[in-house]
Coordinates of C-alpha atoms in Angstrom, one line a residue:
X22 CA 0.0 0.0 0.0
X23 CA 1.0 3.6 -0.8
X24 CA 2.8 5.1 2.1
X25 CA 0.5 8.3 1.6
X26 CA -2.6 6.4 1.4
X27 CA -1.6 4.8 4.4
X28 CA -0.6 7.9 6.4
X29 CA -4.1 9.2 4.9
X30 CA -5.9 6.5 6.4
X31 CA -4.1 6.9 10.0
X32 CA -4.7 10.6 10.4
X33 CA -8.9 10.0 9.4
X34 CA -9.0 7.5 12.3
X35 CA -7.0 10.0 14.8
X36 CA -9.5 12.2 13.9
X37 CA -12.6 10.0 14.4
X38 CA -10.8 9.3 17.8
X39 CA -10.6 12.3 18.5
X40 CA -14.1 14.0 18.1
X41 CA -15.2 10.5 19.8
X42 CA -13.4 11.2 23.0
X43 CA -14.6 15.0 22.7
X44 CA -17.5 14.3 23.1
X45 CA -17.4 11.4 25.0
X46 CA -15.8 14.6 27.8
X47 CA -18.8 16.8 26.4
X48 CA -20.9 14.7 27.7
X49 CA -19.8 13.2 30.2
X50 CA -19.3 16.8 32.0
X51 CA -22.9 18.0 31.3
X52 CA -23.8 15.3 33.7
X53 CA -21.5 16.3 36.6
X54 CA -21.9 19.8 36.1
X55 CA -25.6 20.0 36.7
X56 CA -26.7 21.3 40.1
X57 CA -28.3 17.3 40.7
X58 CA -25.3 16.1 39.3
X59 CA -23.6 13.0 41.2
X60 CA -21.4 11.5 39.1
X61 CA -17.4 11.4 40.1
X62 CA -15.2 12.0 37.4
X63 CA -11.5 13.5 37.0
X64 CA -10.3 16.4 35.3
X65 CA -7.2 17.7 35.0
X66 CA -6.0 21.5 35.7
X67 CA -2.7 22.8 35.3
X68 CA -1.6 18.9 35.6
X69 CA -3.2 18.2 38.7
X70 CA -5.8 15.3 38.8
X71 CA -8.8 16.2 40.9
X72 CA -12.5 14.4 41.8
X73 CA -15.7 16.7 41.3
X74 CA -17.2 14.6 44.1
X75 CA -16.2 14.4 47.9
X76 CA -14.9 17.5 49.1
X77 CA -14.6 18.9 46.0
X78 CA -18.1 18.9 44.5
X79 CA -19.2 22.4 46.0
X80 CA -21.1 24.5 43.1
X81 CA -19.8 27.8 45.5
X82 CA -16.4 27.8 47.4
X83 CA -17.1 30.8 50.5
X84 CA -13.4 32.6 51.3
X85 CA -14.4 33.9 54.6
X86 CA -17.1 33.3 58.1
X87 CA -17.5 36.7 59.2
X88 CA -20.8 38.3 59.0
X89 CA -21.1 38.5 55.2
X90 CA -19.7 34.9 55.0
X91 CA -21.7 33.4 57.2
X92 CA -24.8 34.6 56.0
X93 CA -24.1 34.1 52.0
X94 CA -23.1 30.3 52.9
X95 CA -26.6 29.7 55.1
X96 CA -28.6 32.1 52.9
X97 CA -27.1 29.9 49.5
X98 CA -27.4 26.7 51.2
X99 CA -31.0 27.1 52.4
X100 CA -31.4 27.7 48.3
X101 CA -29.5 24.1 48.2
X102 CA -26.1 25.3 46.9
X103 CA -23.2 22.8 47.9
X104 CA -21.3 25.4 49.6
X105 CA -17.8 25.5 51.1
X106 CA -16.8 27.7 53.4
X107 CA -13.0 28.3 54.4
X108 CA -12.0 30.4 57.3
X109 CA -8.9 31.1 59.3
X110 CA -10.0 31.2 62.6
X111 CA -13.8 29.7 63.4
X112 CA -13.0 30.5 67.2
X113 CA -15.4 33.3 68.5
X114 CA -13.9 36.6 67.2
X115 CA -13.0 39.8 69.2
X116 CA -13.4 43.1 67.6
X117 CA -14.4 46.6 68.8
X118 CA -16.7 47.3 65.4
X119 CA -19.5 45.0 63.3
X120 CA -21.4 45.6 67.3
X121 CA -24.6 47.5 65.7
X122 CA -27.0 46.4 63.5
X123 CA -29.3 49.0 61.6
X124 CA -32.9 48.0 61.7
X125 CA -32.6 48.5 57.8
X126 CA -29.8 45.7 57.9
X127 CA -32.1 43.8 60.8
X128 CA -35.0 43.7 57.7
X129 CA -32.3 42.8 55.5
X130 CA -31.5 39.5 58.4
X131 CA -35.2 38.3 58.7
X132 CA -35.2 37.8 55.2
X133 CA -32.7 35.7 54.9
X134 CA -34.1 33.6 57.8
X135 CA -31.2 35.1 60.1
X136 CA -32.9 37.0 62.4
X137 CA -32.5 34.4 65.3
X138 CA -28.9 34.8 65.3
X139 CA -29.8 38.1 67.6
X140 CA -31.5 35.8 70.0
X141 CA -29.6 34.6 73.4
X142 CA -26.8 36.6 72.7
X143 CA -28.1 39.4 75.3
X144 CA -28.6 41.5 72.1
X145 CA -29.6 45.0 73.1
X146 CA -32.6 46.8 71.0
X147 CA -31.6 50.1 69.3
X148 CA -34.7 52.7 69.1
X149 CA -32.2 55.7 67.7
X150 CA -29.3 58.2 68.3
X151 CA -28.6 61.0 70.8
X152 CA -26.6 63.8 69.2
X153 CA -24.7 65.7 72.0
X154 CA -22.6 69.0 71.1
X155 CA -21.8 71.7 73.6
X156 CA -23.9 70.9 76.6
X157 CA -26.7 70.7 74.5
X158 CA -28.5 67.3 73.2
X159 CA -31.1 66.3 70.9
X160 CA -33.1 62.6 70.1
X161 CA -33.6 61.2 66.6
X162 CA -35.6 58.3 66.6
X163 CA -35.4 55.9 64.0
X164 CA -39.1 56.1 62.0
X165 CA -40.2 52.5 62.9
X166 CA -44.0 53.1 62.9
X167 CA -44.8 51.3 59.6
X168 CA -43.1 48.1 60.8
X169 CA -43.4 45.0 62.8
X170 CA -42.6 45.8 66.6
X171 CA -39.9 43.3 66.4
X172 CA -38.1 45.3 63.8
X173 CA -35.4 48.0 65.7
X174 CA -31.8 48.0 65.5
X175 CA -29.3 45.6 67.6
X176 CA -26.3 46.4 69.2
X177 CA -23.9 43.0 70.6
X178 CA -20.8 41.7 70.5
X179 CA -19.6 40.9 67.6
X180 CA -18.2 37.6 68.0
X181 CA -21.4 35.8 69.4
X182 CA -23.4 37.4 66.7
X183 CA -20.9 35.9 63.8
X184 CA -21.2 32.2 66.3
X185 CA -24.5 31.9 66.0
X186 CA -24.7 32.7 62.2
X187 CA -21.7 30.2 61.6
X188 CA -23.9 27.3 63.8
X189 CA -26.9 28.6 61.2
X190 CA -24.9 27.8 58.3
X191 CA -23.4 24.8 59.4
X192 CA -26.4 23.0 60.6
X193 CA -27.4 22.7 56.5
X194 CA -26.2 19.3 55.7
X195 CA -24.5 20.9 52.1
X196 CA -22.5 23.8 53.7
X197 CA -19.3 22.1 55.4
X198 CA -17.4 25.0 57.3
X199 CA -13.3 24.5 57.2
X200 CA -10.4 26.1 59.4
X201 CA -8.0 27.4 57.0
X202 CA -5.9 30.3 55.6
X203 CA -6.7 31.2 51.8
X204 CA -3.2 31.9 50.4
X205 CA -3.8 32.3 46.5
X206 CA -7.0 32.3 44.3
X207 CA -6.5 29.4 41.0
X208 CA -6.7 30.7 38.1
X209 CA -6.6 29.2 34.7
X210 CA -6.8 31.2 31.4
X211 CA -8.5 34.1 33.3
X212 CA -10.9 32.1 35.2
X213 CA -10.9 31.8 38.8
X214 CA -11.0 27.8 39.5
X215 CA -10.7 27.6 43.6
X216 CA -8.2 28.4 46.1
X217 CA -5.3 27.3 47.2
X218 CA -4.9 27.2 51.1
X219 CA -3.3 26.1 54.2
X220 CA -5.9 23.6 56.3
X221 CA -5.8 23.1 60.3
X222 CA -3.1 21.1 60.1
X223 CA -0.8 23.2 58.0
X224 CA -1.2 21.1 55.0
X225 CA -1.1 23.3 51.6
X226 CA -4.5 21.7 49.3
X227 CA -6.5 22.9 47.3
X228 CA -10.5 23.3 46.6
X229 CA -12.4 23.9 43.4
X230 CA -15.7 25.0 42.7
X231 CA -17.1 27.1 39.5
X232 CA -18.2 29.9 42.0
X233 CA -15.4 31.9 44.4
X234 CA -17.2 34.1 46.4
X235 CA -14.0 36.0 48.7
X236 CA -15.2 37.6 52.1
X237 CA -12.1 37.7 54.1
X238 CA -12.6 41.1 55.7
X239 CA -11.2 44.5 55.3
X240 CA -7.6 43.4 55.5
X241 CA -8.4 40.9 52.8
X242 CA -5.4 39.8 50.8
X243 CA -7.2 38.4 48.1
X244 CA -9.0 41.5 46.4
X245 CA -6.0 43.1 44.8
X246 CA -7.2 40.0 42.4
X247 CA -10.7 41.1 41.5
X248 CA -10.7 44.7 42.0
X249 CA -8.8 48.0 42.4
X250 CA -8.3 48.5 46.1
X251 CA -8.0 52.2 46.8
X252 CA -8.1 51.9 50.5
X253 CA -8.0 55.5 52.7
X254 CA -7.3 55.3 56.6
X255 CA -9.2 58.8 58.1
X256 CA -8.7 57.9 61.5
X257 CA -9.0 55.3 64.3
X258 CA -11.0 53.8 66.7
X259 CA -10.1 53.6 70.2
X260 CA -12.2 51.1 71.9
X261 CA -13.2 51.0 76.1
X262 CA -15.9 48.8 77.3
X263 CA -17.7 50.6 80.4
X264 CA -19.8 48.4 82.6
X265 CA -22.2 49.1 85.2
X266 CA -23.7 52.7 84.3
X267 CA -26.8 53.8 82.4
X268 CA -26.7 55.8 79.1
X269 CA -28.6 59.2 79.3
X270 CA -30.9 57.7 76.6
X271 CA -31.8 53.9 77.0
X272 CA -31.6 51.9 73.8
X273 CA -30.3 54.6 72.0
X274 CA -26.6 55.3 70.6
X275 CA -24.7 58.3 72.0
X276 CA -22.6 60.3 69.1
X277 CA -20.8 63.4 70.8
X278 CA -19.9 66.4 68.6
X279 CA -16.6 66.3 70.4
X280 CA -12.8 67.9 69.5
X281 CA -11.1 66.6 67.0
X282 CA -13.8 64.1 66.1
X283 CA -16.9 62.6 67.5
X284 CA -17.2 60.3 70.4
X285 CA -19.5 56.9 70.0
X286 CA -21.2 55.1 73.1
X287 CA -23.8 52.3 72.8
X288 CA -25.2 49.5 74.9
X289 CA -23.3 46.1 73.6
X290 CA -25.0 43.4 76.4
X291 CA -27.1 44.2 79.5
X292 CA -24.3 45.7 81.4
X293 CA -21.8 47.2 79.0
X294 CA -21.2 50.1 77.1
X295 CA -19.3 50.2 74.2
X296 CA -17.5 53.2 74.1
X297 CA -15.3 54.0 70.5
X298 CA -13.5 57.3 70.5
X299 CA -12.5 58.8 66.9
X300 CA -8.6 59.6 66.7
X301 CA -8.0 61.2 63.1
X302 CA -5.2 59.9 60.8
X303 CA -3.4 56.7 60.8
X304 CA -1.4 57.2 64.8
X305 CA -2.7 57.5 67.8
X306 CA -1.1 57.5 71.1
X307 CA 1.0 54.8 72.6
X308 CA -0.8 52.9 75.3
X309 CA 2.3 51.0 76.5
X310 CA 4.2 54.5 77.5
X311 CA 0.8 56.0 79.1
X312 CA 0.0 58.4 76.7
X313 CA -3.2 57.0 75.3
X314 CA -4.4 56.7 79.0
X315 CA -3.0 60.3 79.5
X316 CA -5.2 61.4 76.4
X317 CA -8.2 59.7 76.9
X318 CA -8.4 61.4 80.3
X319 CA -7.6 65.1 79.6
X320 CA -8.7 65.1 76.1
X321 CA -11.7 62.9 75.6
X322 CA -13.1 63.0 79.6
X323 CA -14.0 66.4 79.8
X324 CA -16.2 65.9 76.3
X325 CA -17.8 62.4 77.8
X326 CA -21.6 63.0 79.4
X327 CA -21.7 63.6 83.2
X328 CA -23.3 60.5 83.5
X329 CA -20.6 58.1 81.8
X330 CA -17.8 60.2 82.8
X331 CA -16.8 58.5 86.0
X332 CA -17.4 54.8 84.4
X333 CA -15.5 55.9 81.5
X334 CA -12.6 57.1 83.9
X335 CA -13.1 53.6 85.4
X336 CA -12.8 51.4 82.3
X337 CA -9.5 53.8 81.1
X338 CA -7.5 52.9 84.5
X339 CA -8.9 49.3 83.8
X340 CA -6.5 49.5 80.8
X341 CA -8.4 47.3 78.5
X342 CA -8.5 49.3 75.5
X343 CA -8.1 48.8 71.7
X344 CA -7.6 50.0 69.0
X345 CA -8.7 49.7 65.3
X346 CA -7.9 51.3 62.2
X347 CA -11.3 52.9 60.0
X348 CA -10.9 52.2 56.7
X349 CA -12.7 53.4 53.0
X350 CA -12.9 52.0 50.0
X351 CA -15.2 52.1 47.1
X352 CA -16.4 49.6 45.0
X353 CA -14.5 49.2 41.8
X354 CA -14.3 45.9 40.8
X355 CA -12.1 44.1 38.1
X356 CA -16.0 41.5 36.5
X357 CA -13.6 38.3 36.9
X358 CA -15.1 34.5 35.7
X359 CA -15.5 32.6 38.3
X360 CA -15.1 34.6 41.4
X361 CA -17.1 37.5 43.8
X362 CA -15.6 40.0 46.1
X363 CA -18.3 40.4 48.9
X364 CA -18.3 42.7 52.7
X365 CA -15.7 44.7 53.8
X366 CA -13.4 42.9 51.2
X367 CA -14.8 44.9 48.4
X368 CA -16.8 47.7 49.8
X369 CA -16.3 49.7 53.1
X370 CA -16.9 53.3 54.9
X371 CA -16.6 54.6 57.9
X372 CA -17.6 53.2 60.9
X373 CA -19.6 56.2 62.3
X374 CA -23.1 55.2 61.1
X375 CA -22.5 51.5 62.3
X376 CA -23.8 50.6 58.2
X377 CA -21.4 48.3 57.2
X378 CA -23.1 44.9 58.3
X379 CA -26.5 46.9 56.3
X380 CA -24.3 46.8 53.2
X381 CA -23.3 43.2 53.6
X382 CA -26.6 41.8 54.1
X383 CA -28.5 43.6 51.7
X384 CA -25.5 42.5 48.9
X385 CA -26.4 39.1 49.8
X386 CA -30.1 39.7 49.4
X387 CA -29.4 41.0 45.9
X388 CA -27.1 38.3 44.9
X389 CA -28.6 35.1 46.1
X390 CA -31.6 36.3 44.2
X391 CA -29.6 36.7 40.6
X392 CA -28.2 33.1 41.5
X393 CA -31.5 31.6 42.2
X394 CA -32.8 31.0 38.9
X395 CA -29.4 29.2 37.9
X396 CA -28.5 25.5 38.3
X397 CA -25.5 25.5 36.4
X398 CA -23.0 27.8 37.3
X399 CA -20.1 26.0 35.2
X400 CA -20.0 28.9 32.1
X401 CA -17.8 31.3 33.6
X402 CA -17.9 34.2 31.4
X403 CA -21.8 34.2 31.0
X404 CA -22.4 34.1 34.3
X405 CA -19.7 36.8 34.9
X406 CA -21.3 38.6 32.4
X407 CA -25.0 38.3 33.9
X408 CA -23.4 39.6 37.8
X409 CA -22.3 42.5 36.4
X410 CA -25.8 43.9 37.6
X411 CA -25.6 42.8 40.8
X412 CA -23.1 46.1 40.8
X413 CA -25.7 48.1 39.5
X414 CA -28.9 46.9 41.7
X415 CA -26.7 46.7 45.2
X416 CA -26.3 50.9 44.2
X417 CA -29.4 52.6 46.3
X418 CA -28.7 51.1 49.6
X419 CA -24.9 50.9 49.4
X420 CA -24.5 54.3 47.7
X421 CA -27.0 55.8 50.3
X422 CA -25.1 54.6 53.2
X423 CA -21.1 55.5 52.3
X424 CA -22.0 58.4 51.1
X425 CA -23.7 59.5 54.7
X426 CA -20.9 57.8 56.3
X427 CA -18.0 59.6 54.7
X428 CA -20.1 63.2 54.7
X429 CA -21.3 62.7 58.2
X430 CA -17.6 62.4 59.2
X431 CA -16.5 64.7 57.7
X432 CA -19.4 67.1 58.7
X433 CA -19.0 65.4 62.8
X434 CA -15.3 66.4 62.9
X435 CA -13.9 69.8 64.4
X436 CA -12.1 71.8 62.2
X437 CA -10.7 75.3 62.3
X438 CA -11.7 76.3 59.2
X439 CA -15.1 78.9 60.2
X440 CA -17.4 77.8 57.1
X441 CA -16.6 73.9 58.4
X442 CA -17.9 74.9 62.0
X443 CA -20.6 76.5 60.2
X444 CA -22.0 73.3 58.8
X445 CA -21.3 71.6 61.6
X446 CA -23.4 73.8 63.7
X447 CA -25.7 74.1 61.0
X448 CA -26.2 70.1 60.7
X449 CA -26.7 69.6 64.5
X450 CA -29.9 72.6 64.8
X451 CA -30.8 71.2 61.5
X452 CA -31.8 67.5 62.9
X453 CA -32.7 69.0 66.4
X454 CA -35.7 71.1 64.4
X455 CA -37.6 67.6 64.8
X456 CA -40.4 66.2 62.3
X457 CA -39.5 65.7 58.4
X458 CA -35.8 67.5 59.4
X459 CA -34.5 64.3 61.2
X460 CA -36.3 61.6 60.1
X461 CA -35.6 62.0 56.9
X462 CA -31.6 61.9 57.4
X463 CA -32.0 59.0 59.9
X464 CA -33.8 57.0 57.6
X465 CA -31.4 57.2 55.4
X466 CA -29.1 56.1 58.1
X467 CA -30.9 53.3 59.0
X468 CA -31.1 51.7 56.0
X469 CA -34.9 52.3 56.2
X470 CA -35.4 54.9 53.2
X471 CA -31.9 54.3 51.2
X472 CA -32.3 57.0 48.5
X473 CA -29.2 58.6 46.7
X474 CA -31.4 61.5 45.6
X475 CA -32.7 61.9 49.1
X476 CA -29.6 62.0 50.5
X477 CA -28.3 64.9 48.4
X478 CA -31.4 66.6 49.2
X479 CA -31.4 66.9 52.8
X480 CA -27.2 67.4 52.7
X481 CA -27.9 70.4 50.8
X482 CA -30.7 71.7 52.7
X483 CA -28.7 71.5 55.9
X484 CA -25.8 74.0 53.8
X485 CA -28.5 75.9 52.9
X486 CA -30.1 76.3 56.4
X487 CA -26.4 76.7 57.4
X488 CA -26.1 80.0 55.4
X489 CA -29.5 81.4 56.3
X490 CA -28.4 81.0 60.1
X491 CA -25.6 83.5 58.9
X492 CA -27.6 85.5 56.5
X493 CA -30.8 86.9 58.8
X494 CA -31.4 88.3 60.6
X495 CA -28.5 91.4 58.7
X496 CA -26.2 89.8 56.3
X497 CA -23.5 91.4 56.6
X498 CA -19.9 90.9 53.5
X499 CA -18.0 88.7 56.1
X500 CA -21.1 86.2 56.6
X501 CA -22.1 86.2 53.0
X502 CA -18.5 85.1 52.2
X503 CA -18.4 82.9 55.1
X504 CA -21.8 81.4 53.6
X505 CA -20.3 81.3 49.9
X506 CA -17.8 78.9 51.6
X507 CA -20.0 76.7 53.2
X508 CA -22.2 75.7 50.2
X509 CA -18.4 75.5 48.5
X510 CA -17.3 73.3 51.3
X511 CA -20.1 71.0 51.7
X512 CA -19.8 70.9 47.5
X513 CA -16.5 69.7 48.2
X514 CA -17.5 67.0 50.9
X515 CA -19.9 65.1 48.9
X516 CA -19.4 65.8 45.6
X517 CA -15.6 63.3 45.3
X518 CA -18.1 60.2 47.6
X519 CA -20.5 60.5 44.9
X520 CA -17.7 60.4 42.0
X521 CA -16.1 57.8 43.5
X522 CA -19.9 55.7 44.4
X523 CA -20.6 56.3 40.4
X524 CA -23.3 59.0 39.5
X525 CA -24.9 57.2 36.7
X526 CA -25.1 54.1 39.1
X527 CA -26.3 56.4 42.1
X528 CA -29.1 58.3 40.1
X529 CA -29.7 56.9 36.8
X530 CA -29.4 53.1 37.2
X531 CA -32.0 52.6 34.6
X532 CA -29.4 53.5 32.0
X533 CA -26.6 50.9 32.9
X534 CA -27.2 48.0 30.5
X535 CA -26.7 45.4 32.7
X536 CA -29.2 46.6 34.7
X537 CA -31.5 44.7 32.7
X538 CA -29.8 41.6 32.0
X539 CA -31.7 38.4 32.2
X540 CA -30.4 35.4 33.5
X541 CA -28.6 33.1 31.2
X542 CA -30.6 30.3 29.2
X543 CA -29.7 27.3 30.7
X544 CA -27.9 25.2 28.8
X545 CA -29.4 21.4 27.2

């Protein structure tokens, strides 16, 4: 026989091998791939034989038990995800922040079925704040008439809240939670495939799934990955617990107008108050040498309320005090196959209006409801594709809430510029005037009413209430120009948050094309 002929033949019946075997795979994968699938197979990535069943069958790999975490893995498993969840410490964590919950973000935790997690953890109701500035105080109430009488916000500490939500999650039979430290995401061709960590026992492994969802905090050392971290530091917290004294309002959180920068106290158990005191920039003072405890009682004291000042005296010569760094960051993700940034890892503002665990919950709200009508979540870029509008429908009540949290700081803190004071001034009277004046703005706060355009409203009418407080009753050249600079200042406070939220996002939503996107066909 011909020697071409032959080599002819030979290269038709690779080729019939060839599309036999592919499809053989096609098929074979469809089967395994489904959300009901059960059949183990082995593929290879990067040279590395794996299982799809066992451990590594999840359809959603969780990076991450904190409070977002926790409540994506119960809220996806209750939907009957196969999720895995891999955290670095499950022992009971011990922070001075994540202590209040708004009643907008306590909404947000009955429905996902969550709202039991506030139960037996001597969870303290929240009815409002107490604004105090220069001997003088006013009460804003949080506008709760329209709701259950159940619904209110909840202060606690932090740690048994993020317990009982990690017991939720991991009495679901398909989310298994797993001590370890993520050290790398795996990636293939631009996909994210799993991650590559270090389990209890120090053993390096690794876990696939088609979903990554990374939730691993606001030091997270994963999102440089998925997004472009432009982290600010404005100040930081230093943290006292005071036991055994009554606030001047019961149920209430305290915020003090005080110098440099306001002054937080609320109830975190039956018998103690948390007590948070705003140091700006990135240094504060040393506790080993003294100098905090020499601060905190000539500098912060004299601003406390007589009736925490000697308990707060008390819990600074106890000398149990922390400190935490406030950080901000914007959303600006990197739209990545295969993975998710989630919580403080890819969205966070300052602590002030206690909104950050709001945030959270409602972003898991949003996206379990995207994922819902999908069982296959195996075609990476589609479904990357389709989540881009979970960035565009998480906008009102995220947007809402860093915006007031960056402008109320901002606004809060002492400065010596005159049209700054002004707006201070101006913002405190303004909520004090009662009725539509601060429930409005505390609605916003609470996650109740989260409306950009709201938002901007009642900012501006506090500069403009500002400058009428300076204009009557006889304007004079110094207060008009000490006016023109407070509508210029507050201009210059919330004008770079709203940049950096996204205006069309904020206010025009309607016009982002993926706003609209429908979920992917799924696929025969």
């Amino acid at each position: 026989m011909d020697k071409y002929v032959l080599g002819s033949i030979l290269a038709t019946l690779l080729v019939i091998w060839a599309v036999i075997v592919f499809f053989f795979k096609k098929n074979g994968a469809k089967k395994v791939n489904g959300i009901e699938g059960s059949t183990a197979t082995t593929t290879s990535i990067d040279g590395e034989c794996r299982s799809s069943s066992g451990a590594d069958d999840a359809h959603i790999i969780i990076v991450g038990a904190g409070v977002a975490g926790a409540a994506l893995a119960y809220t996806l498993g209750k939907d009957g995800r196969r999720v895995r969840v891999i955290e670095r410490d499950l022992t009971e964590p011990d922070r001075i922040v994540g202590e209040l919950l708004q009643p907008g973000g306590y909404l947000k935790l009955m429905q996902l079925g969550l709202a039991d997690c506030v139960e037996e953890i001597d969870a303290q109701r929240v009815f409002g704040y107490a604004l105090f500035k220069d001997g003088k105080n006013t009460r804003l109430s949080y506008p709760l008439e329209k709701f259950h009488s159940d619904v209110s916000g909840r202060s606690f500490h932090n740690g048994r809240f993020i317990q009982k939500m990690r017991e939720k999650a991991a009495s679901l039979p398909n989310v298994q939670l797993e001590q370890g430290s993520v050290t790398s995401l795996l990636e293939e061709k631009g996909t994210i495939k799993g991650v590559q960590y270090k389990n209890k026992s120090g053993e390096e492994t690794k876990a696939y799934a088609p979903l990554t969802i990374v939730c691993d905090g606001c030091f997270s050392n994963l999102r440089r990955t998925l997004c472009e971290p432009k982290v600010e530091n404005p100040s930081c917290f230093i943290g006292l617990v005071l036991e055994n004294c009554q606030l001047p309002y019961a149920n209430h959180g305290h915020v003090i107008l005080g110098d440099p920068s306001p002054i937080l106290f609320y109830p975190i158990s039956s018998t103690e108050i948390r007590c948070l005191v705003d140091v700006p920039g990135q240094k504060v003072p040393s506790i080993s040498n003294g100098e905090m405890a020499n601060y905190l009682k000539t500098i912060v004291a004299p601003q406390v309320p007589p009736e925490l000042h000697d308990s707060f005296i008390a819990a600074v010569d106890k000398g149990n005090i922390r400190t935490m760094p406030n950080r901000s960051m914007p959303a600006a993700p990197h739209p990545t196959p295969g993975a998710l940034l989630m919580g403080d890892a890819f969205n966070m503002r300052h602590p002030l209006t206690g909104g950050g665990m709001t945030v959270a919950l409602s972003d898991i709200a949003v996206l379990c409801n995207l994922l819902k009508p999908l069982h296959d979540l195996h075609d990476a870029p589609t479904l990357c594709q389709y989540l881009e509008c979970f960035y565009t429908l998480r906008k009102p009540v995220a947007s809402t809430i860093n915006t007031l949290a960056g402008a109320l700081y901002k606004v809060f803190s002492a400065s010596p510029d005159q049209a700054r004071t002004e707006m201070r001034q101006a913002c405190f009277d303004y909520l004090s005037l009662g009725g539509v004046f601060s429930t409005g703005p505390v609605s916003l706060l609470s996650g109740l009413n989260p409306r950009p355009l709201s938002l901007v409203c009642h900012f501006f009418a506090v500069a403009i209430y500002g400058v009428g407080r300076l204009l009557l009753p006889f304007p004079s050249p110094q207060r008009m120009w000490i006016g023109a600079r407070l509508i210029s200042s507050a201009s210059g406070i919330i004008f770079p948050i709203i940049k950096a939220e996204g205006v069309r996002q904020m206010f025009f939503p309607g016009t982002v094309p993926s706003y609209y996107r429908a979920p992917p066909a799924p696929t025969k």
